[in-house]
Protein backbone atom coordinates (compact mmCIF):
# COMPACT_ATOMS: atom_id res chain seq x y z
CA UNK A 1 0.00 0.00 0.00
CA UNK A 2 1.58 3.14 -1.13
CA UNK A 3 1.71 6.23 0.98
CA UNK A 4 -0.08 8.47 -1.42
CA UNK A 5 -1.87 11.53 -0.38
CA UNK A 6 -5.52 11.05 -0.35
CA UNK A 7 -7.66 13.28 -2.45
CA UNK A 8 -10.93 14.71 -1.41
CA UNK A 9 -11.52 14.96 2.30
CA UNK A 10 -7.90 15.62 3.35
CA UNK A 11 -7.22 18.45 0.93
CA UNK A 12 -6.92 21.86 2.39
CA UNK A 13 -9.99 24.02 1.95
CA UNK A 14 -10.01 26.29 -1.06
CA UNK A 15 -9.41 30.07 -0.68
CA UNK A 16 -13.08 30.76 -0.99
CA UNK A 17 -13.92 28.25 1.63
CA UNK A 18 -11.40 29.70 4.05
CA UNK A 19 -12.80 33.20 3.59
CA UNK A 20 -16.35 32.01 4.19
CA UNK A 21 -15.37 30.18 7.30
CA UNK A 22 -13.58 33.24 8.69
CA UNK A 23 -16.54 35.48 7.98
CA UNK A 24 -18.72 33.08 9.83
CA UNK A 25 -16.30 33.16 12.76
CA UNK A 26 -16.29 36.95 12.85
CA UNK A 27 -20.06 37.00 12.77
CA UNK A 28 -20.13 34.57 15.63
CA UNK A 29 -17.67 36.65 17.63
CA UNK A 30 -19.57 39.84 16.89
CA UNK A 31 -22.62 38.59 18.73
CA UNK A 32 -20.53 38.20 21.89
CA UNK A 33 -19.27 41.78 21.70
CA UNK A 34 -15.71 40.66 22.23
CA UNK A 35 -14.70 41.86 18.79
CA UNK A 36 -15.52 45.41 19.86
CA UNK A 37 -12.58 45.52 22.23
CA UNK A 38 -10.28 44.00 19.71
CA UNK A 39 -11.30 46.07 16.71
CA UNK A 40 -11.17 49.91 16.37
CA UNK A 41 -12.52 51.58 19.57
CA UNK A 42 -14.40 54.24 17.58
CA UNK A 43 -16.34 51.53 15.91
CA UNK A 44 -17.22 50.09 19.30
CA UNK A 45 -18.17 53.38 21.05
CA UNK A 46 -20.95 54.42 18.76
CA UNK A 47 -22.90 51.20 18.86
CA UNK A 48 -22.45 51.22 22.64
CA UNK A 49 -24.18 54.57 22.90
CA UNK A 50 -26.94 53.41 20.67
CA UNK A 51 -27.37 50.35 22.76
CA UNK A 52 -28.18 52.45 25.88
CA UNK A 53 -31.17 53.88 24.09
CA UNK A 54 -30.16 57.43 25.28
CA UNK A 55 -29.79 60.39 23.01
CA UNK A 56 -26.05 60.70 22.32
CA UNK A 57 -25.64 64.17 23.82
CA UNK A 58 -22.05 63.67 24.78
CA UNK A 59 -20.21 63.14 21.60
CA UNK A 60 -16.75 64.07 20.55
CA UNK A 61 -18.17 66.97 18.48
CA UNK A 62 -20.12 68.40 21.42
CA UNK A 63 -17.07 68.25 23.67
CA UNK A 64 -15.09 70.36 21.23
CA UNK A 65 -17.97 72.84 20.97
CA UNK A 66 -18.18 73.01 24.74
CA UNK A 67 -14.48 73.60 24.98
CA UNK A 68 -14.78 76.40 22.43
CA UNK A 69 -17.76 77.85 24.29
CA UNK A 70 -15.90 77.63 27.59
CA UNK A 71 -12.85 79.22 26.03
CA UNK A 72 -14.98 82.01 24.54
CA UNK A 73 -16.72 82.53 27.87
CA UNK A 74 -13.36 82.68 29.66
CA UNK A 75 -12.05 85.16 27.11
CA UNK A 76 -15.20 87.26 27.44
CA UNK A 77 -14.93 87.16 31.23
CA UNK A 78 -11.26 88.12 31.07
CA UNK A 79 -12.09 90.99 28.71
CA UNK A 80 -14.89 92.15 31.00
CA UNK A 81 -12.62 91.91 34.03
CA UNK A 82 -9.90 93.85 32.21
CA UNK A 83 -12.45 96.50 31.20
CA UNK A 84 -13.78 96.68 34.76
CA UNK A 85 -10.23 96.94 36.11
CA UNK A 86 -9.40 99.70 33.64
CA UNK A 87 -12.59 101.55 34.53
CA UNK A 88 -11.81 101.21 38.25
CA UNK A 89 -8.27 102.44 37.68
CA UNK A 90 -9.56 105.42 35.69
CA UNK A 91 -12.07 106.19 38.43
CA UNK A 92 -9.31 105.95 41.03
CA UNK A 93 -7.12 108.28 38.98
CA UNK A 94 -10.00 110.75 38.64
CA UNK A 95 -10.66 110.58 42.38
CA UNK A 96 -6.96 111.09 43.12
CA UNK A 97 -6.78 114.03 40.71
CA UNK A 98 -9.91 115.55 42.25
CA UNK A 99 -8.51 115.06 45.76
CA UNK A 100 -5.19 116.62 44.72
CA UNK A 101 -7.03 119.56 43.16
CA UNK A 102 -9.09 120.07 46.32
CA UNK A 103 -5.99 119.80 48.51
CA UNK A 104 -4.23 122.37 46.33
CA UNK A 105 -7.22 124.71 46.52
CA UNK A 106 -7.40 124.27 50.29
CA UNK A 107 -3.67 124.96 50.62
CA UNK A 108 -4.07 128.04 48.42
CA UNK A 109 -6.98 129.28 50.52
CA UNK A 110 -5.04 128.62 53.74
CA UNK A 111 -2.04 130.49 52.33
CA UNK A 112 -4.24 133.42 51.28
CA UNK A 113 -5.91 133.47 54.70
CA UNK A 114 -2.51 133.40 56.37
CA UNK A 115 -1.26 136.25 54.17
CA UNK A 116 -4.45 138.24 54.85
CA UNK A 117 -4.01 137.68 58.57
CA UNK A 118 -0.35 138.70 58.34
CA UNK A 119 -1.25 141.86 56.37
CA UNK A 120 -3.99 142.64 58.86
CA UNK A 121 -1.64 142.09 61.80
CA UNK A 122 1.00 144.28 60.16
CA UNK A 123 -1.56 147.00 59.36
CA UNK A 124 -2.74 146.85 62.96
CA UNK A 125 0.84 146.99 64.25
CA UNK A 126 1.70 149.97 62.05
CA UNK A 127 -1.41 151.81 63.20
CA UNK A 128 -0.81 151.07 66.85
CA UNK A 129 1.09 153.23 69.31
CA UNK A 130 3.55 152.24 72.02
CA UNK A 131 5.10 154.14 74.95
CA UNK A 132 8.44 155.87 74.09
CA UNK A 133 10.10 154.10 77.05
CA UNK A 134 9.07 150.52 77.82
CA UNK A 135 7.96 149.77 81.38
CA UNK A 136 8.49 153.32 82.62
CA UNK A 137 6.24 155.98 84.15
CA UNK A 138 5.64 159.73 83.92
CA UNK A 139 7.90 161.43 86.45
CA UNK A 140 6.87 165.02 85.59
CA UNK A 141 3.43 165.81 84.22
CA UNK A 142 2.28 168.07 81.40
CA UNK A 143 2.11 171.81 82.17
CA UNK A 144 3.84 171.33 85.51
CA UNK A 145 5.33 174.60 86.77
CA UNK A 146 9.05 174.96 87.14
CA UNK A 147 11.67 177.65 86.73
CA UNK A 148 13.54 175.12 84.64
CA UNK A 149 11.51 175.87 81.50
CA UNK A 150 11.55 179.18 79.65
CA UNK A 151 7.74 179.11 79.30
CA UNK A 152 7.39 178.48 83.02
CA UNK A 153 5.20 175.51 82.19
CA UNK A 154 6.17 172.01 81.09
CA UNK A 155 5.37 171.61 77.37
CA UNK A 156 5.60 167.78 77.54
CA UNK A 157 5.94 164.91 79.97
CA UNK A 158 9.07 163.33 81.40
CA UNK A 159 9.51 159.55 81.44
CA UNK A 160 11.74 158.11 84.10
CA UNK A 161 14.72 156.60 82.25
CA UNK A 162 18.38 156.02 83.10
CA UNK A 163 20.94 157.17 80.55
CA UNK A 164 21.24 154.68 77.69
CA UNK A 165 17.64 153.42 77.85
CA UNK A 166 16.14 152.53 74.45
CA UNK A 167 13.80 155.25 73.13
CA UNK A 168 11.08 154.15 70.67
CA UNK A 169 9.05 155.96 68.07
CA UNK A 170 5.53 155.90 69.52
CA UNK A 171 3.97 155.31 66.12
CA UNK A 172 4.55 155.25 62.36
CA UNK A 173 5.96 158.41 60.84
CA UNK A 174 8.89 160.21 59.28
CA UNK A 175 11.80 161.91 61.03
CA UNK A 176 11.69 165.68 60.37
CA UNK A 177 14.32 166.78 62.89
CA UNK A 178 17.29 164.91 64.37
CA UNK A 179 20.05 166.86 66.17
CA UNK A 180 20.76 169.50 68.76
CA UNK A 181 17.65 171.27 70.01
CA UNK A 182 19.01 173.84 72.52
CA UNK A 183 17.44 173.31 75.95
CA UNK A 184 16.05 169.96 74.60
CA UNK A 185 19.59 168.75 74.06
CA UNK A 186 19.85 166.04 71.39
CA UNK A 187 16.32 165.73 70.13
CA UNK A 188 14.22 164.04 67.47
CA UNK A 189 10.93 165.26 65.96
CA UNK A 190 8.76 162.82 64.02
CA UNK A 191 5.83 163.72 61.79
CA UNK A 192 3.26 161.03 62.53
CA UNK A 193 1.08 159.42 59.86
CA UNK A 194 -2.01 161.18 61.26
CA UNK A 195 -0.34 164.57 60.74
CA UNK A 196 0.59 165.19 64.39
CA UNK A 197 4.17 165.47 65.69
CA UNK A 198 6.06 163.84 68.54
CA UNK A 199 9.30 165.04 70.07
CA UNK A 200 11.97 163.15 72.07
CA UNK A 201 14.50 165.24 74.06
CA UNK A 202 17.68 165.07 76.22
CA UNK A 203 18.94 162.01 74.28
CA UNK A 204 22.42 160.67 74.87
CA UNK A 205 22.46 159.40 71.29
CA UNK A 206 20.42 159.76 68.12
CA UNK A 207 19.89 156.69 65.92
CA UNK A 208 17.90 158.12 63.00
CA UNK A 209 18.25 160.85 60.40
CA UNK A 210 15.87 163.34 58.78
CA UNK A 211 13.64 161.77 56.13
CA UNK A 212 13.80 158.29 57.66
CA UNK A 213 10.55 156.37 58.03
CA UNK A 214 9.95 154.81 61.40
CA UNK A 215 7.49 152.24 62.70
CA UNK A 216 5.87 151.85 66.14
CA UNK A 217 8.36 150.60 68.73
CA UNK A 218 11.39 151.19 66.50
CA UNK A 219 14.43 152.35 68.48
CA UNK A 220 15.34 155.89 67.42
CA UNK A 221 17.94 156.71 70.07
CA UNK A 222 19.02 156.37 73.69
CA UNK A 223 17.87 158.46 76.63
CA UNK A 224 20.26 160.76 78.44
CA UNK A 225 20.66 164.10 80.16
CA UNK A 226 21.65 166.48 77.35
CA UNK A 227 20.27 170.05 77.31
CA UNK A 228 18.59 171.80 80.19
CA UNK A 229 18.12 169.03 82.74
CA UNK A 230 18.79 168.15 86.38
CA UNK A 231 19.14 164.45 85.63
CA UNK A 232 18.63 161.78 82.94
CA UNK A 233 15.09 161.21 81.66
CA UNK A 234 13.17 161.34 78.38
CA UNK A 235 11.27 164.51 77.59
CA UNK A 236 8.35 163.65 75.31
CA UNK A 237 6.03 166.08 73.54
CA UNK A 238 3.02 165.76 71.25
CA UNK A 239 2.41 168.70 68.92
CA UNK A 240 0.05 169.82 66.20
CA UNK A 241 3.04 171.22 64.24
CA UNK A 242 6.84 170.69 64.30
CA UNK A 243 7.20 174.04 66.07
CA UNK A 244 7.76 174.70 69.72
CA UNK A 245 4.59 176.02 71.34
CA UNK A 246 2.12 173.84 69.36
CA UNK A 247 2.15 171.27 72.16
CA UNK A 248 -0.85 169.28 73.35
CA UNK A 249 -1.41 166.97 76.31
CA UNK A 250 0.92 163.99 75.62
CA UNK A 251 -0.86 161.69 78.08
CA UNK A 252 -4.25 162.30 76.42
CA UNK A 253 -2.55 161.93 73.03
CA UNK A 254 -1.00 158.56 73.90
CA UNK A 255 -4.18 157.34 75.61
CA UNK A 256 -6.25 158.29 72.56
CA UNK A 257 -3.96 155.95 70.59
CA UNK A 258 -4.43 153.11 73.04
CA UNK A 259 -1.24 153.53 75.05
CA UNK A 260 -1.61 152.90 78.77
CA UNK A 261 0.17 155.77 80.53
ZN1 LIG B 1 10.51 167.51 80.21
GROMACS .gro file of C-alpha atoms and ligand atoms in nm:
model
  262
    1UNK     CA    1   0.000   0.000   0.000
    2UNK     CA    2   0.158   0.314  -0.113
    3UNK     CA    3   0.171   0.623   0.098
    4UNK     CA    4  -0.008   0.847  -0.142
    5UNK     CA    5  -0.187   1.153  -0.038
    6UNK     CA    6  -0.552   1.105  -0.035
    7UNK     CA    7  -0.766   1.328  -0.245
    8UNK     CA    8  -1.093   1.471  -0.141
    9UNK     CA    9  -1.152   1.496   0.230
   10UNK     CA   10  -0.790   1.562   0.335
   11UNK     CA   11  -0.722   1.845   0.093
   12UNK     CA   12  -0.692   2.186   0.239
   13UNK     CA   13  -0.999   2.402   0.195
   14UNK     CA   14  -1.001   2.629  -0.106
   15UNK     CA   15  -0.941   3.007  -0.068
   16UNK     CA   16  -1.308   3.076  -0.099
   17UNK     CA   17  -1.392   2.825   0.163
   18UNK     CA   18  -1.140   2.970   0.405
   19UNK     CA   19  -1.280   3.320   0.359
   20UNK     CA   20  -1.635   3.201   0.419
   21UNK     CA   21  -1.537   3.018   0.730
   22UNK     CA   22  -1.358   3.324   0.869
   23UNK     CA   23  -1.654   3.548   0.798
   24UNK     CA   24  -1.872   3.308   0.983
   25UNK     CA   25  -1.630   3.316   1.276
   26UNK     CA   26  -1.629   3.695   1.285
   27UNK     CA   27  -2.006   3.700   1.277
   28UNK     CA   28  -2.013   3.457   1.563
   29UNK     CA   29  -1.767   3.665   1.763
   30UNK     CA   30  -1.957   3.984   1.689
   31UNK     CA   31  -2.262   3.859   1.873
   32UNK     CA   32  -2.053   3.820   2.189
   33UNK     CA   33  -1.927   4.178   2.170
   34UNK     CA   34  -1.571   4.066   2.223
   35UNK     CA   35  -1.470   4.186   1.879
   36UNK     CA   36  -1.552   4.541   1.986
   37UNK     CA   37  -1.258   4.552   2.223
   38UNK     CA   38  -1.028   4.400   1.971
   39UNK     CA   39  -1.130   4.607   1.671
   40UNK     CA   40  -1.117   4.991   1.637
   41UNK     CA   41  -1.252   5.158   1.957
   42UNK     CA   42  -1.440   5.424   1.758
   43UNK     CA   43  -1.634   5.153   1.591
   44UNK     CA   44  -1.722   5.009   1.930
   45UNK     CA   45  -1.817   5.338   2.105
   46UNK     CA   46  -2.095   5.442   1.876
   47UNK     CA   47  -2.290   5.120   1.886
   48UNK     CA   48  -2.245   5.122   2.264
   49UNK     CA   49  -2.418   5.457   2.290
   50UNK     CA   50  -2.694   5.341   2.067
   51UNK     CA   51  -2.737   5.035   2.276
   52UNK     CA   52  -2.818   5.245   2.588
   53UNK     CA   53  -3.117   5.388   2.409
   54UNK     CA   54  -3.016   5.743   2.528
   55UNK     CA   55  -2.979   6.039   2.301
   56UNK     CA   56  -2.605   6.070   2.232
   57UNK     CA   57  -2.564   6.417   2.382
   58UNK     CA   58  -2.205   6.367   2.478
   59UNK     CA   59  -2.021   6.314   2.160
   60UNK     CA   60  -1.675   6.407   2.055
   61UNK     CA   61  -1.817   6.697   1.848
   62UNK     CA   62  -2.012   6.840   2.142
   63UNK     CA   63  -1.707   6.825   2.367
   64UNK     CA   64  -1.509   7.036   2.123
   65UNK     CA   65  -1.797   7.284   2.097
   66UNK     CA   66  -1.818   7.301   2.474
   67UNK     CA   67  -1.448   7.360   2.498
   68UNK     CA   68  -1.478   7.640   2.243
   69UNK     CA   69  -1.776   7.785   2.429
   70UNK     CA   70  -1.590   7.763   2.759
   71UNK     CA   71  -1.285   7.922   2.603
   72UNK     CA   72  -1.498   8.201   2.454
   73UNK     CA   73  -1.672   8.253   2.787
   74UNK     CA   74  -1.336   8.268   2.966
   75UNK     CA   75  -1.205   8.516   2.711
   76UNK     CA   76  -1.520   8.726   2.744
   77UNK     CA   77  -1.493   8.716   3.123
   78UNK     CA   78  -1.126   8.812   3.107
   79UNK     CA   79  -1.209   9.099   2.871
   80UNK     CA   80  -1.489   9.215   3.100
   81UNK     CA   81  -1.262   9.191   3.403
   82UNK     CA   82  -0.990   9.385   3.221
   83UNK     CA   83  -1.245   9.650   3.120
   84UNK     CA   84  -1.378   9.668   3.476
   85UNK     CA   85  -1.023   9.694   3.611
   86UNK     CA   86  -0.940   9.970   3.364
   87UNK     CA   87  -1.259  10.155   3.453
   88UNK     CA   88  -1.181  10.121   3.825
   89UNK     CA   89  -0.827  10.244   3.768
   90UNK     CA   90  -0.956  10.542   3.569
   91UNK     CA   91  -1.207  10.619   3.843
   92UNK     CA   92  -0.931  10.595   4.103
   93UNK     CA   93  -0.712  10.828   3.898
   94UNK     CA   94  -1.000  11.075   3.864
   95UNK     CA   95  -1.066  11.058   4.238
   96UNK     CA   96  -0.696  11.109   4.312
   97UNK     CA   97  -0.678  11.403   4.071
   98UNK     CA   98  -0.991  11.555   4.225
   99UNK     CA   99  -0.851  11.506   4.576
  100UNK     CA  100  -0.519  11.662   4.472
  101UNK     CA  101  -0.703  11.956   4.316
  102UNK     CA  102  -0.909  12.007   4.632
  103UNK     CA  103  -0.599  11.980   4.851
  104UNK     CA  104  -0.423  12.237   4.633
  105UNK     CA  105  -0.722  12.471   4.652
  106UNK     CA  106  -0.740  12.427   5.029
  107UNK     CA  107  -0.367  12.496   5.062
  108UNK     CA  108  -0.407  12.804   4.842
  109UNK     CA  109  -0.698  12.928   5.052
  110UNK     CA  110  -0.504  12.862   5.374
  111UNK     CA  111  -0.204  13.049   5.233
  112UNK     CA  112  -0.424  13.342   5.128
  113UNK     CA  113  -0.591  13.347   5.470
  114UNK     CA  114  -0.251  13.340   5.637
  115UNK     CA  115  -0.126  13.625   5.417
  116UNK     CA  116  -0.445  13.824   5.485
  117UNK     CA  117  -0.401  13.768   5.857
  118UNK     CA  118  -0.035  13.870   5.834
  119UNK     CA  119  -0.125  14.186   5.637
  120UNK     CA  120  -0.399  14.264   5.886
  121UNK     CA  121  -0.164  14.209   6.180
  122UNK     CA  122   0.100  14.428   6.016
  123UNK     CA  123  -0.156  14.700   5.936
  124UNK     CA  124  -0.274  14.685   6.296
  125UNK     CA  125   0.084  14.699   6.425
  126UNK     CA  126   0.170  14.997   6.205
  127UNK     CA  127  -0.141  15.181   6.320
  128UNK     CA  128  -0.081  15.107   6.685
  129UNK     CA  129   0.109  15.323   6.931
  130UNK     CA  130   0.355  15.224   7.202
  131UNK     CA  131   0.510  15.414   7.495
  132UNK     CA  132   0.844  15.587   7.409
  133UNK     CA  133   1.010  15.410   7.705
  134UNK     CA  134   0.907  15.052   7.782
  135UNK     CA  135   0.796  14.977   8.138
  136UNK     CA  136   0.849  15.332   8.262
  137UNK     CA  137   0.624  15.598   8.415
  138UNK     CA  138   0.564  15.973   8.392
  139UNK     CA  139   0.790  16.143   8.645
  140UNK     CA  140   0.687  16.502   8.559
  141UNK     CA  141   0.343  16.581   8.422
  142UNK     CA  142   0.228  16.807   8.140
  143UNK     CA  143   0.211  17.181   8.217
  144UNK     CA  144   0.384  17.133   8.551
  145UNK     CA  145   0.533  17.460   8.677
  146UNK     CA  146   0.905  17.496   8.714
  147UNK     CA  147   1.167  17.765   8.673
  148UNK     CA  148   1.354  17.512   8.464
  149UNK     CA  149   1.151  17.587   8.150
  150UNK     CA  150   1.155  17.918   7.965
  151UNK     CA  151   0.774  17.911   7.930
  152UNK     CA  152   0.739  17.848   8.302
  153UNK     CA  153   0.520  17.551   8.219
  154UNK     CA  154   0.617  17.201   8.109
  155UNK     CA  155   0.537  17.161   7.737
  156UNK     CA  156   0.560  16.778   7.754
  157UNK     CA  157   0.594  16.491   7.997
  158UNK     CA  158   0.907  16.333   8.140
  159UNK     CA  159   0.951  15.955   8.144
  160UNK     CA  160   1.174  15.811   8.410
  161UNK     CA  161   1.472  15.660   8.225
  162UNK     CA  162   1.838  15.602   8.310
  163UNK     CA  163   2.094  15.717   8.055
  164UNK     CA  164   2.124  15.468   7.769
  165UNK     CA  165   1.764  15.342   7.785
  166UNK     CA  166   1.614  15.253   7.445
  167UNK     CA  167   1.380  15.525   7.313
  168UNK     CA  168   1.108  15.415   7.067
  169UNK     CA  169   0.905  15.596   6.807
  170UNK     CA  170   0.553  15.590   6.952
  171UNK     CA  171   0.397  15.531   6.612
  172UNK     CA  172   0.455  15.525   6.236
  173UNK     CA  173   0.596  15.841   6.084
  174UNK     CA  174   0.889  16.021   5.928
  175UNK     CA  175   1.180  16.191   6.103
  176UNK     CA  176   1.169  16.568   6.037
  177UNK     CA  177   1.432  16.678   6.289
  178UNK     CA  178   1.729  16.491   6.437
  179UNK     CA  179   2.005  16.686   6.617
  180UNK     CA  180   2.076  16.950   6.876
  181UNK     CA  181   1.765  17.127   7.001
  182UNK     CA  182   1.901  17.384   7.252
  183UNK     CA  183   1.744  17.331   7.595
  184UNK     CA  184   1.605  16.996   7.460
  185UNK     CA  185   1.959  16.875   7.406
  186UNK     CA  186   1.985  16.604   7.139
  187UNK     CA  187   1.632  16.573   7.013
  188UNK     CA  188   1.422  16.404   6.747
  189UNK     CA  189   1.093  16.526   6.596
  190UNK     CA  190   0.876  16.282   6.402
  191UNK     CA  191   0.583  16.372   6.179
  192UNK     CA  192   0.326  16.103   6.253
  193UNK     CA  193   0.108  15.942   5.986
  194UNK     CA  194  -0.201  16.118   6.126
  195UNK     CA  195  -0.034  16.457   6.074
  196UNK     CA  196   0.059  16.519   6.439
  197UNK     CA  197   0.417  16.547   6.569
  198UNK     CA  198   0.606  16.384   6.854
  199UNK     CA  199   0.930  16.504   7.007
  200UNK     CA  200   1.197  16.315   7.207
  201UNK     CA  201   1.450  16.524   7.406
  202UNK     CA  202   1.768  16.507   7.622
  203UNK     CA  203   1.894  16.201   7.428
  204UNK     CA  204   2.242  16.067   7.487
  205UNK     CA  205   2.246  15.940   7.129
  206UNK     CA  206   2.042  15.976   6.812
  207UNK     CA  207   1.989  15.669   6.592
  208UNK     CA  208   1.790  15.812   6.300
  209UNK     CA  209   1.825  16.085   6.040
  210UNK     CA  210   1.587  16.334   5.878
  211UNK     CA  211   1.364  16.177   5.613
  212UNK     CA  212   1.380  15.829   5.766
  213UNK     CA  213   1.055  15.637   5.803
  214UNK     CA  214   0.995  15.481   6.140
  215UNK     CA  215   0.749  15.224   6.270
  216UNK     CA  216   0.587  15.185   6.614
  217UNK     CA  217   0.836  15.060   6.873
  218UNK     CA  218   1.139  15.119   6.650
  219UNK     CA  219   1.443  15.235   6.848
  220UNK     CA  220   1.534  15.589   6.742
  221UNK     CA  221   1.794  15.671   7.007
  222UNK     CA  222   1.902  15.637   7.369
  223UNK     CA  223   1.787  15.846   7.663
  224UNK     CA  224   2.026  16.076   7.844
  225UNK     CA  225   2.066  16.410   8.016
  226UNK     CA  226   2.165  16.648   7.735
  227UNK     CA  227   2.027  17.005   7.731
  228UNK     CA  228   1.859  17.180   8.019
  229UNK     CA  229   1.812  16.903   8.274
  230UNK     CA  230   1.879  16.815   8.638
  231UNK     CA  231   1.914  16.445   8.563
  232UNK     CA  232   1.863  16.178   8.294
  233UNK     CA  233   1.509  16.121   8.166
  234UNK     CA  234   1.317  16.134   7.838
  235UNK     CA  235   1.127  16.451   7.759
  236UNK     CA  236   0.835  16.365   7.531
  237UNK     CA  237   0.603  16.608   7.354
  238UNK     CA  238   0.302  16.576   7.125
  239UNK     CA  239   0.241  16.870   6.892
  240UNK     CA  240   0.005  16.982   6.620
  241UNK     CA  241   0.304  17.122   6.424
  242UNK     CA  242   0.684  17.069   6.430
  243UNK     CA  243   0.720  17.404   6.607
  244UNK     CA  244   0.776  17.470   6.972
  245UNK     CA  245   0.459  17.602   7.134
  246UNK     CA  246   0.212  17.384   6.936
  247UNK     CA  247   0.215  17.127   7.216
  248UNK     CA  248  -0.085  16.928   7.335
  249UNK     CA  249  -0.141  16.697   7.631
  250UNK     CA  250   0.092  16.399   7.562
  251UNK     CA  251  -0.086  16.169   7.808
  252UNK     CA  252  -0.425  16.230   7.642
  253UNK     CA  253  -0.255  16.193   7.303
  254UNK     CA  254  -0.100  15.856   7.390
  255UNK     CA  255  -0.418  15.734   7.561
  256UNK     CA  256  -0.625  15.829   7.256
  257UNK     CA  257  -0.396  15.595   7.059
  258UNK     CA  258  -0.443  15.311   7.304
  259UNK     CA  259  -0.124  15.353   7.505
  260UNK     CA  260  -0.161  15.290   7.877
  261UNK     CA  261   0.017  15.577   8.053
  262LIG    ZN1  262   1.051  16.751   8.021
   0.00000   0.00000   0.00000
